[in-house]
Short mmCIF file of N, CA and C in Angstrom, two decimals:
data_model
loop_
_atom_site.label_atom_id
_atom_site.label_comp_id
_atom_site.label_asym_id
_atom_site.label_seq_id
_atom_site.Cartn_x
_atom_site.Cartn_y
_atom_site.Cartn_z
N MET A 1 46.60 181.09 80.78
CA MET A 1 47.38 181.21 79.58
C MET A 1 46.54 180.74 78.40
N VAL A 2 46.61 181.44 77.28
CA VAL A 2 45.86 181.11 76.08
C VAL A 2 46.68 180.14 75.24
N MET A 3 46.07 179.04 74.82
CA MET A 3 46.75 178.06 73.97
C MET A 3 46.23 178.21 72.55
N PHE A 4 47.10 178.13 71.57
CA PHE A 4 46.72 178.26 70.17
C PHE A 4 47.04 176.96 69.46
N PRO A 5 46.20 176.58 68.52
CA PRO A 5 46.47 175.34 67.77
C PRO A 5 47.83 175.43 67.09
N PRO A 6 48.55 174.33 67.00
CA PRO A 6 49.88 174.34 66.42
C PRO A 6 49.89 174.66 64.93
N THR A 7 48.71 174.66 64.27
CA THR A 7 48.68 174.93 62.83
C THR A 7 48.85 176.40 62.51
N TYR A 8 48.78 177.26 63.46
CA TYR A 8 48.90 178.69 63.21
C TYR A 8 50.31 179.15 63.53
N ALA A 9 50.90 179.91 62.61
CA ALA A 9 52.22 180.47 62.85
C ALA A 9 52.03 181.72 63.70
N VAL A 10 52.49 181.69 64.94
CA VAL A 10 52.28 182.80 65.87
C VAL A 10 53.61 183.10 66.57
N ASP A 11 53.98 184.36 66.63
CA ASP A 11 55.14 184.76 67.45
C ASP A 11 54.61 184.79 68.88
N ARG A 12 54.82 183.69 69.59
CA ARG A 12 54.22 183.53 70.90
C ARG A 12 54.70 184.57 71.91
N ARG A 13 55.98 184.95 71.87
CA ARG A 13 56.48 185.95 72.84
C ARG A 13 55.81 187.30 72.62
N LEU A 14 55.68 187.70 71.35
CA LEU A 14 55.03 188.97 71.06
C LEU A 14 53.56 188.90 71.45
N LEU A 15 52.92 187.79 71.19
CA LEU A 15 51.52 187.63 71.53
C LEU A 15 51.31 187.67 73.04
N GLN A 16 52.14 186.98 73.80
CA GLN A 16 51.99 186.99 75.26
C GLN A 16 52.22 188.38 75.83
N ARG A 17 53.22 189.11 75.33
CA ARG A 17 53.49 190.49 75.80
C ARG A 17 52.29 191.38 75.49
N THR A 18 51.73 191.21 74.27
CA THR A 18 50.59 192.03 73.87
C THR A 18 49.37 191.70 74.73
N LEU A 19 49.18 190.40 75.01
CA LEU A 19 48.03 190.01 75.82
C LEU A 19 48.13 190.55 77.25
N LYS A 20 49.34 190.64 77.79
CA LYS A 20 49.50 191.21 79.13
C LYS A 20 49.08 192.66 79.16
N VAL A 21 49.34 193.38 78.06
CA VAL A 21 49.00 194.80 78.01
C VAL A 21 47.50 194.98 77.92
N SER A 22 46.86 194.21 77.09
CA SER A 22 45.45 194.48 76.88
C SER A 22 44.67 193.20 76.57
N ARG A 23 44.53 192.35 77.56
CA ARG A 23 43.81 191.09 77.37
C ARG A 23 42.36 191.32 76.97
N LEU A 24 41.73 192.27 77.55
CA LEU A 24 40.31 192.48 77.32
C LEU A 24 40.01 192.98 75.91
N VAL A 25 40.93 193.68 75.30
CA VAL A 25 40.68 194.22 73.97
C VAL A 25 41.12 193.23 72.89
N LEU A 26 42.29 192.65 73.04
CA LEU A 26 42.84 191.82 71.96
C LEU A 26 42.29 190.41 71.91
N LEU A 27 42.02 189.81 73.02
CA LEU A 27 41.58 188.42 73.00
C LEU A 27 40.29 188.23 72.18
N PRO A 28 39.26 189.05 72.38
CA PRO A 28 38.08 188.89 71.52
C PRO A 28 38.40 189.09 70.04
N ALA A 29 39.28 190.04 69.73
CA ALA A 29 39.64 190.28 68.34
C ALA A 29 40.37 189.08 67.75
N LEU A 30 41.28 188.49 68.53
CA LEU A 30 41.99 187.31 68.05
C LEU A 30 41.04 186.14 67.83
N LEU A 31 40.13 185.94 68.75
CA LEU A 31 39.18 184.84 68.60
C LEU A 31 38.29 185.04 67.37
N LEU A 32 37.88 186.27 67.13
CA LEU A 32 37.07 186.55 65.94
C LEU A 32 37.87 186.33 64.67
N THR A 33 39.15 186.68 64.70
CA THR A 33 39.99 186.53 63.53
C THR A 33 40.27 185.07 63.22
N TRP A 34 40.51 184.24 64.25
CA TRP A 34 40.89 182.85 64.01
C TRP A 34 39.74 181.86 64.00
N GLY A 35 38.61 182.20 64.39
CA GLY A 35 37.54 181.21 64.40
C GLY A 35 36.26 181.82 63.87
N PRO A 36 35.61 181.29 62.92
CA PRO A 36 36.00 180.08 62.22
C PRO A 36 37.08 180.37 61.18
N VAL A 37 38.02 179.46 61.02
CA VAL A 37 39.10 179.62 60.07
C VAL A 37 38.73 178.88 58.79
N ALA A 38 38.89 179.57 57.68
CA ALA A 38 38.62 178.92 56.40
C ALA A 38 39.75 177.95 56.09
N ARG A 39 39.42 176.72 55.88
CA ARG A 39 40.41 175.71 55.56
C ARG A 39 40.18 175.28 54.11
N ALA A 40 41.23 174.83 53.49
CA ALA A 40 41.11 174.36 52.11
C ALA A 40 40.15 173.19 52.06
N GLN A 41 39.26 173.21 51.08
CA GLN A 41 38.30 172.13 50.90
C GLN A 41 39.02 170.91 50.32
N ALA A 42 38.83 169.78 50.92
CA ALA A 42 39.41 168.55 50.40
C ALA A 42 38.71 168.18 49.10
N ALA A 43 39.49 167.71 48.14
CA ALA A 43 38.91 167.30 46.86
C ALA A 43 38.04 166.07 47.09
N PRO A 44 36.95 165.95 46.32
CA PRO A 44 36.10 164.78 46.47
C PRO A 44 36.85 163.50 46.10
N ASP A 45 36.49 162.41 46.73
CA ASP A 45 37.11 161.11 46.49
C ASP A 45 36.45 160.47 45.27
N ILE A 46 36.96 160.82 44.08
CA ILE A 46 36.34 160.36 42.83
C ILE A 46 37.03 159.16 42.23
N ALA A 47 38.20 158.78 42.75
CA ALA A 47 38.99 157.72 42.13
C ALA A 47 38.25 156.38 42.16
N GLY A 48 38.31 155.70 41.02
CA GLY A 48 37.74 154.36 40.95
C GLY A 48 36.91 154.14 39.70
N VAL A 49 36.25 153.01 39.69
CA VAL A 49 35.35 152.64 38.60
C VAL A 49 33.92 152.75 39.13
N TRP A 50 33.09 153.45 38.37
CA TRP A 50 31.71 153.73 38.76
C TRP A 50 30.78 153.20 37.69
N LYS A 51 29.62 152.65 38.10
CA LYS A 51 28.64 152.15 37.13
C LYS A 51 27.24 152.58 37.54
N GLY A 52 26.44 152.86 36.52
CA GLY A 52 25.07 153.26 36.78
C GLY A 52 24.34 153.55 35.48
N THR A 53 23.28 154.34 35.60
CA THR A 53 22.39 154.61 34.48
C THR A 53 22.28 156.10 34.21
N LEU A 54 22.18 156.43 32.94
CA LEU A 54 21.97 157.81 32.48
C LEU A 54 20.49 158.04 32.27
N VAL A 55 19.99 159.17 32.75
CA VAL A 55 18.59 159.55 32.54
C VAL A 55 18.58 160.92 31.87
N ASN A 56 17.87 161.03 30.77
CA ASN A 56 17.69 162.31 30.09
C ASN A 56 16.31 162.85 30.42
N LEU A 57 16.26 164.09 30.88
CA LEU A 57 14.99 164.75 31.18
C LEU A 57 14.81 165.92 30.22
N PRO A 58 13.66 166.11 29.61
CA PRO A 58 12.45 165.32 29.81
C PRO A 58 12.62 163.90 29.27
N LEU A 59 11.91 162.99 29.94
CA LEU A 59 11.97 161.58 29.56
C LEU A 59 11.37 161.37 28.17
N ARG A 60 11.99 160.49 27.41
CA ARG A 60 11.45 160.11 26.10
C ARG A 60 10.75 158.77 26.26
N PRO A 61 9.53 158.66 25.80
CA PRO A 61 8.81 157.38 25.91
C PRO A 61 9.58 156.27 25.19
N ASN A 62 9.64 155.12 25.81
CA ASN A 62 10.27 153.93 25.23
C ASN A 62 11.76 154.09 24.93
N ALA A 63 12.41 155.02 25.58
CA ALA A 63 13.86 155.21 25.36
C ALA A 63 14.62 154.02 25.93
N THR A 64 15.63 153.58 25.21
CA THR A 64 16.47 152.47 25.66
C THR A 64 17.34 152.97 26.81
N PRO A 65 17.39 152.24 27.93
CA PRO A 65 18.24 152.67 29.05
C PRO A 65 19.72 152.71 28.62
N VAL A 66 20.42 153.71 29.09
CA VAL A 66 21.84 153.87 28.78
C VAL A 66 22.63 153.56 30.05
N GLN A 67 23.49 152.54 29.96
CA GLN A 67 24.37 152.17 31.07
C GLN A 67 25.68 152.94 30.92
N VAL A 68 26.21 153.41 32.04
CA VAL A 68 27.42 154.23 32.01
C VAL A 68 28.46 153.63 32.95
N THR A 69 29.70 153.59 32.47
CA THR A 69 30.85 153.23 33.29
C THR A 69 31.82 154.39 33.24
N MET A 70 32.21 154.89 34.42
CA MET A 70 33.22 155.95 34.49
C MET A 70 34.44 155.38 35.19
N GLU A 71 35.62 155.66 34.62
CA GLU A 71 36.90 155.26 35.20
C GLU A 71 37.65 156.55 35.47
N LEU A 72 37.77 156.89 36.76
CA LEU A 72 38.30 158.20 37.14
C LEU A 72 39.52 158.06 38.04
N GLY A 73 40.51 158.89 37.78
CA GLY A 73 41.64 159.00 38.70
C GLY A 73 41.31 159.99 39.78
N ALA A 74 42.14 160.06 40.81
CA ALA A 74 41.95 161.02 41.90
C ALA A 74 42.18 162.43 41.38
N VAL A 75 41.51 163.41 41.98
CA VAL A 75 41.71 164.82 41.59
C VAL A 75 43.20 165.13 41.69
N PRO A 76 43.81 165.65 40.62
CA PRO A 76 45.25 165.92 40.61
C PRO A 76 45.66 166.88 41.73
N THR A 77 46.79 166.57 42.37
CA THR A 77 47.28 167.40 43.47
C THR A 77 48.60 168.08 43.14
N ALA A 78 49.22 167.74 42.01
CA ALA A 78 50.49 168.35 41.63
C ALA A 78 50.33 169.10 40.32
N ASP A 79 50.99 170.24 40.20
CA ASP A 79 50.94 171.01 38.96
C ASP A 79 51.40 170.16 37.78
N GLY A 80 50.66 170.24 36.68
CA GLY A 80 51.00 169.50 35.48
C GLY A 80 50.53 168.06 35.47
N GLN A 81 49.91 167.60 36.53
CA GLN A 81 49.45 166.21 36.63
C GLN A 81 48.10 166.04 35.94
N CYS A 82 47.93 164.92 35.24
CA CYS A 82 46.66 164.56 34.62
C CYS A 82 46.30 163.14 35.04
N VAL A 83 45.00 162.88 35.17
CA VAL A 83 44.51 161.56 35.54
C VAL A 83 43.43 161.13 34.56
N PRO A 84 43.19 159.82 34.44
CA PRO A 84 42.14 159.34 33.52
C PRO A 84 40.76 159.88 33.90
N TRP A 85 39.96 160.15 32.88
CA TRP A 85 38.60 160.63 33.03
C TRP A 85 37.81 160.03 31.87
N LYS A 86 37.55 158.73 31.97
CA LYS A 86 36.96 157.99 30.86
C LYS A 86 35.52 157.61 31.16
N THR A 87 34.65 157.83 30.18
CA THR A 87 33.23 157.48 30.32
C THR A 87 32.82 156.63 29.13
N THR A 88 32.19 155.49 29.42
CA THR A 88 31.71 154.59 28.37
C THR A 88 30.19 154.48 28.49
N TYR A 89 29.50 154.68 27.36
CA TYR A 89 28.04 154.62 27.30
C TYR A 89 27.64 153.36 26.51
N SER A 90 26.74 152.55 27.10
CA SER A 90 26.30 151.31 26.46
C SER A 90 24.78 151.23 26.46
N GLU A 91 24.25 150.60 25.40
CA GLU A 91 22.83 150.27 25.31
C GLU A 91 22.72 148.79 25.00
N ARG A 92 21.98 148.07 25.80
CA ARG A 92 21.79 146.62 25.61
C ARG A 92 23.13 145.91 25.41
N ASP A 93 24.09 146.21 26.30
CA ASP A 93 25.41 145.59 26.29
C ASP A 93 26.25 145.91 25.05
N THR A 94 25.87 146.93 24.29
CA THR A 94 26.65 147.36 23.14
C THR A 94 27.19 148.75 23.41
N VAL A 95 28.52 148.90 23.33
CA VAL A 95 29.13 150.22 23.55
C VAL A 95 28.72 151.15 22.43
N ARG A 96 28.12 152.28 22.79
CA ARG A 96 27.67 153.27 21.81
C ARG A 96 28.64 154.45 21.69
N ALA A 97 29.34 154.78 22.80
CA ALA A 97 30.28 155.89 22.76
C ALA A 97 31.25 155.78 23.92
N THR A 98 32.46 156.26 23.70
CA THR A 98 33.47 156.32 24.76
C THR A 98 34.11 157.71 24.71
N LYS A 99 34.17 158.36 25.85
CA LYS A 99 34.86 159.65 25.98
C LYS A 99 36.11 159.37 26.81
N ASN A 100 37.26 159.39 26.17
CA ASN A 100 38.51 159.08 26.83
C ASN A 100 39.25 160.39 27.12
N TYR A 101 38.82 161.09 28.18
CA TYR A 101 39.36 162.39 28.53
C TYR A 101 40.37 162.26 29.66
N ARG A 102 40.90 163.39 30.10
CA ARG A 102 41.79 163.45 31.27
C ARG A 102 41.39 164.66 32.11
N LEU A 103 41.45 164.52 33.44
CA LEU A 103 41.29 165.64 34.36
C LEU A 103 42.70 166.09 34.72
N CYS A 104 42.98 167.37 34.51
CA CYS A 104 44.35 167.87 34.68
C CYS A 104 44.37 169.07 35.62
N ARG A 105 45.58 169.30 36.15
CA ARG A 105 45.82 170.49 36.97
C ARG A 105 46.90 171.30 36.28
N GLY A 106 46.61 172.58 36.10
CA GLY A 106 47.59 173.49 35.53
C GLY A 106 48.56 173.92 36.61
N THR A 107 48.59 175.23 36.89
CA THR A 107 49.45 175.77 37.94
C THR A 107 48.58 176.22 39.10
N GLY A 108 48.66 175.52 40.22
CA GLY A 108 47.87 175.87 41.40
C GLY A 108 46.64 175.00 41.54
N ALA A 109 46.18 174.88 42.78
CA ALA A 109 45.06 173.99 43.11
C ALA A 109 43.77 174.39 42.41
N GLN A 110 43.60 175.67 42.09
CA GLN A 110 42.36 176.12 41.45
C GLN A 110 42.40 176.03 39.93
N SER A 111 43.49 175.52 39.38
CA SER A 111 43.66 175.46 37.93
C SER A 111 43.39 174.04 37.42
N LEU A 112 42.14 173.64 37.45
CA LEU A 112 41.73 172.33 36.97
C LEU A 112 41.06 172.46 35.61
N TYR A 113 41.22 171.43 34.77
CA TYR A 113 40.54 171.43 33.48
C TYR A 113 40.40 170.00 32.98
N VAL A 114 39.39 169.79 32.14
CA VAL A 114 39.20 168.51 31.48
C VAL A 114 39.80 168.64 30.09
N ASP A 115 40.72 167.74 29.77
CA ASP A 115 41.36 167.71 28.45
C ASP A 115 40.63 166.67 27.62
N GLU A 116 39.88 167.15 26.61
CA GLU A 116 39.11 166.24 25.75
C GLU A 116 39.93 165.76 24.56
N GLY A 117 41.14 166.27 24.42
CA GLY A 117 41.97 165.92 23.27
C GLY A 117 41.74 166.89 22.13
N ASP A 118 42.57 166.82 21.11
CA ASP A 118 42.49 167.68 19.92
C ASP A 118 42.44 169.16 20.29
N GLY A 119 43.12 169.54 21.39
CA GLY A 119 43.20 170.95 21.78
C GLY A 119 41.98 171.49 22.51
N VAL A 120 40.99 170.65 22.80
CA VAL A 120 39.78 171.09 23.50
C VAL A 120 39.95 170.86 25.00
N THR A 121 39.88 171.95 25.77
CA THR A 121 39.92 171.84 27.23
C THR A 121 38.75 172.61 27.82
N LEU A 122 38.25 172.11 28.92
CA LEU A 122 37.13 172.75 29.62
C LEU A 122 37.60 173.10 31.03
N GLN A 123 37.57 174.39 31.36
CA GLN A 123 37.92 174.82 32.71
C GLN A 123 36.98 174.16 33.70
N THR A 124 37.52 173.71 34.81
CA THR A 124 36.75 173.04 35.84
C THR A 124 37.09 173.66 37.18
N SER A 125 36.08 173.91 37.99
CA SER A 125 36.29 174.51 39.31
C SER A 125 35.84 173.56 40.39
N LEU A 126 36.61 173.50 41.46
CA LEU A 126 36.21 172.76 42.64
C LEU A 126 35.57 173.77 43.58
N LEU A 127 34.24 173.75 43.66
CA LEU A 127 33.47 174.68 44.49
C LEU A 127 32.90 173.89 45.66
N GLY A 128 33.54 174.03 46.81
CA GLY A 128 33.18 173.20 47.95
C GLY A 128 33.55 171.77 47.63
N ASP A 129 32.56 170.88 47.57
CA ASP A 129 32.83 169.48 47.24
C ASP A 129 32.27 169.11 45.87
N VAL A 130 32.07 170.11 45.00
CA VAL A 130 31.46 169.89 43.70
C VAL A 130 32.43 170.33 42.60
N LEU A 131 32.65 169.47 41.62
CA LEU A 131 33.40 169.86 40.42
C LEU A 131 32.41 170.44 39.43
N VAL A 132 32.66 171.67 38.98
CA VAL A 132 31.72 172.38 38.11
C VAL A 132 32.45 172.83 36.85
N SER A 133 31.78 172.68 35.72
CA SER A 133 32.31 173.15 34.45
C SER A 133 31.17 173.78 33.66
N SER A 134 31.42 174.95 33.10
CA SER A 134 30.43 175.64 32.27
C SER A 134 31.07 175.95 30.93
N PHE A 135 30.34 175.66 29.85
CA PHE A 135 30.91 175.91 28.52
C PHE A 135 29.79 176.05 27.49
N LYS A 136 30.16 176.61 26.34
CA LYS A 136 29.23 176.75 25.23
C LYS A 136 29.66 175.84 24.10
N ALA A 137 28.69 175.28 23.41
CA ALA A 137 28.93 174.47 22.22
C ALA A 137 27.87 174.85 21.21
N GLY A 138 28.30 175.48 20.15
CA GLY A 138 27.33 175.96 19.17
C GLY A 138 26.42 176.99 19.80
N ARG A 139 25.13 176.74 19.77
CA ARG A 139 24.15 177.69 20.31
C ARG A 139 23.56 177.23 21.63
N VAL A 140 24.30 176.40 22.36
CA VAL A 140 23.82 175.94 23.66
C VAL A 140 24.87 176.22 24.73
N LEU A 141 24.38 176.45 25.93
CA LEU A 141 25.20 176.63 27.13
C LEU A 141 25.02 175.38 27.96
N LEU A 142 26.13 174.81 28.42
CA LEU A 142 26.08 173.60 29.24
C LEU A 142 26.75 173.87 30.58
N VAL A 143 26.13 173.42 31.64
CA VAL A 143 26.70 173.51 32.98
C VAL A 143 26.66 172.11 33.57
N THR A 144 27.83 171.61 33.95
CA THR A 144 27.90 170.27 34.51
C THR A 144 28.43 170.35 35.94
N HIS A 145 27.86 169.55 36.80
CA HIS A 145 28.40 169.46 38.16
C HIS A 145 28.42 168.01 38.60
N LEU A 146 29.51 167.67 39.31
CA LEU A 146 29.75 166.30 39.74
C LEU A 146 30.02 166.33 41.24
N ARG A 147 29.35 165.44 41.95
CA ARG A 147 29.49 165.37 43.41
C ARG A 147 29.53 163.90 43.83
N VAL A 148 30.34 163.61 44.86
CA VAL A 148 30.43 162.26 45.41
C VAL A 148 29.85 162.28 46.81
N ARG A 149 28.98 161.33 47.09
CA ARG A 149 28.41 161.14 48.42
C ARG A 149 28.64 159.69 48.80
N GLY A 150 29.73 159.47 49.57
CA GLY A 150 30.09 158.10 49.93
C GLY A 150 30.52 157.34 48.69
N ASP A 151 29.84 156.25 48.37
CA ASP A 151 30.15 155.47 47.18
C ASP A 151 29.14 155.71 46.07
N THR A 152 28.52 156.89 46.07
CA THR A 152 27.60 157.29 45.01
C THR A 152 28.13 158.55 44.35
N LEU A 153 28.24 158.52 43.03
CA LEU A 153 28.66 159.67 42.25
C LEU A 153 27.44 160.20 41.51
N GLU A 154 27.20 161.49 41.63
CA GLU A 154 26.07 162.12 40.94
C GLU A 154 26.62 163.17 40.00
N GLU A 155 26.16 163.15 38.76
CA GLU A 155 26.55 164.18 37.80
C GLU A 155 25.31 164.63 37.06
N GLU A 156 25.19 165.95 36.88
CA GLU A 156 24.10 166.51 36.08
C GLU A 156 24.69 167.49 35.09
N ILE A 157 24.15 167.43 33.88
CA ILE A 157 24.52 168.40 32.85
C ILE A 157 23.24 169.10 32.43
N ILE A 158 23.19 170.39 32.66
CA ILE A 158 22.03 171.20 32.27
C ILE A 158 22.36 171.88 30.95
N THR A 159 21.45 171.78 29.98
CA THR A 159 21.62 172.39 28.67
C THR A 159 20.57 173.47 28.50
N ALA A 160 21.02 174.66 28.08
CA ALA A 160 20.11 175.78 27.85
C ALA A 160 20.45 176.45 26.52
N GLU A 161 19.45 177.08 25.92
CA GLU A 161 19.70 177.85 24.70
C GLU A 161 20.56 179.05 25.05
N ASP A 162 21.62 179.28 24.29
CA ASP A 162 22.51 180.40 24.55
C ASP A 162 22.02 181.62 23.77
N LEU A 163 21.90 182.72 24.46
CA LEU A 163 21.47 183.96 23.83
C LEU A 163 22.53 185.03 24.09
N PRO A 164 22.71 185.96 23.16
CA PRO A 164 23.69 187.02 23.39
C PRO A 164 23.28 187.90 24.56
N ALA A 165 24.30 188.40 25.27
CA ALA A 165 24.04 189.28 26.41
C ALA A 165 23.57 190.64 25.92
N THR A 166 22.63 191.20 26.64
CA THR A 166 22.15 192.55 26.39
C THR A 166 22.06 193.22 27.75
N GLU A 167 21.60 194.43 27.78
CA GLU A 167 21.42 195.08 29.08
C GLU A 167 20.25 194.43 29.80
N GLY A 168 20.36 194.37 31.10
CA GLY A 168 19.29 193.79 31.91
C GLY A 168 19.40 192.28 31.96
N VAL A 169 18.32 191.65 32.31
CA VAL A 169 18.27 190.20 32.48
C VAL A 169 18.00 189.53 31.14
N VAL A 170 18.77 188.50 30.84
CA VAL A 170 18.54 187.69 29.65
C VAL A 170 18.13 186.31 30.13
N THR A 171 16.94 185.90 29.79
CA THR A 171 16.48 184.57 30.21
C THR A 171 16.74 183.58 29.08
N MET A 172 17.12 182.37 29.46
CA MET A 172 17.41 181.33 28.48
C MET A 172 16.55 180.13 28.81
N ARG A 173 16.00 179.50 27.79
CA ARG A 173 15.16 178.33 27.99
C ARG A 173 16.04 177.12 28.26
N SER A 174 15.81 176.47 29.39
CA SER A 174 16.52 175.23 29.69
C SER A 174 15.90 174.12 28.85
N ARG A 175 16.76 173.39 28.15
CA ARG A 175 16.26 172.36 27.24
C ARG A 175 16.27 170.97 27.83
N SER A 176 17.29 170.66 28.65
CA SER A 176 17.35 169.29 29.16
C SER A 176 18.28 169.20 30.37
N ILE A 177 18.12 168.10 31.08
CA ILE A 177 19.04 167.71 32.14
C ILE A 177 19.45 166.28 31.84
N GLN A 178 20.75 166.05 31.82
CA GLN A 178 21.28 164.70 31.71
C GLN A 178 21.78 164.33 33.09
N ARG A 179 21.23 163.28 33.66
CA ARG A 179 21.53 162.93 35.06
C ARG A 179 22.15 161.54 35.13
N LEU A 180 23.28 161.47 35.84
CA LEU A 180 23.94 160.20 36.10
C LEU A 180 23.94 159.94 37.59
N GLN A 181 23.60 158.73 37.98
CA GLN A 181 23.77 158.30 39.36
C GLN A 181 24.49 156.97 39.29
N LEU A 182 25.74 156.99 39.78
CA LEU A 182 26.61 155.83 39.66
C LEU A 182 27.06 155.34 41.02
N THR A 183 27.36 154.06 41.10
CA THR A 183 27.86 153.45 42.33
C THR A 183 29.29 152.99 42.08
N ARG A 184 30.15 153.23 43.07
CA ARG A 184 31.54 152.81 42.94
C ARG A 184 31.60 151.29 43.03
N VAL A 185 32.23 150.65 42.01
CA VAL A 185 32.39 149.21 42.03
C VAL A 185 33.83 148.80 42.32
N ARG A 186 34.78 149.73 42.15
CA ARG A 186 36.18 149.52 42.47
C ARG A 186 36.83 150.84 42.81
N ARG A 187 37.74 150.86 43.78
CA ARG A 187 38.42 152.10 44.16
C ARG A 187 39.57 152.45 43.23
N GLU A 188 40.21 151.49 42.62
CA GLU A 188 41.33 151.78 41.72
C GLU A 188 40.89 151.56 40.29
N ILE A 189 41.63 152.21 39.37
CA ILE A 189 41.29 152.01 37.96
C ILE A 189 42.42 151.28 37.26
#
């Protein structure tokens, strides 16, 4: 007798009758259909307070190190839910900038966005275990991706010159990478 995982909705009587008729034809087809099964990717565990250093590439000689603290809520799981997404930048123990944003979910698990306030929102996608956002500001294109590996949060923002689309390939000069590597210092915010 063939056993199926309880997570699959199967009309067992119909399946057993069908298998009796043609086990050799249907069983391989069923196995191919159900395995491997695509499962929803779990959201990365981003909740907590993170601290580390910002590095701008290319490196600037004698640049003052920038310390970063991020206070993040868990990836929203309910429609209309927003969580804190705050980043504080400091140089020599002096706060230079604070971005007090929110990570929000619209309608559905794939409807994530960063709310920067004043009507500015950035669409965000959860691609595997990476939060990705791409946007334009003035004449630059920015692509940011954030990934958590255990208690280490990595974020990179790539900046490139934005050029209008034409036929064929349009190459854009990459100008910089802003790289954050942070360590979780607290799980709750």
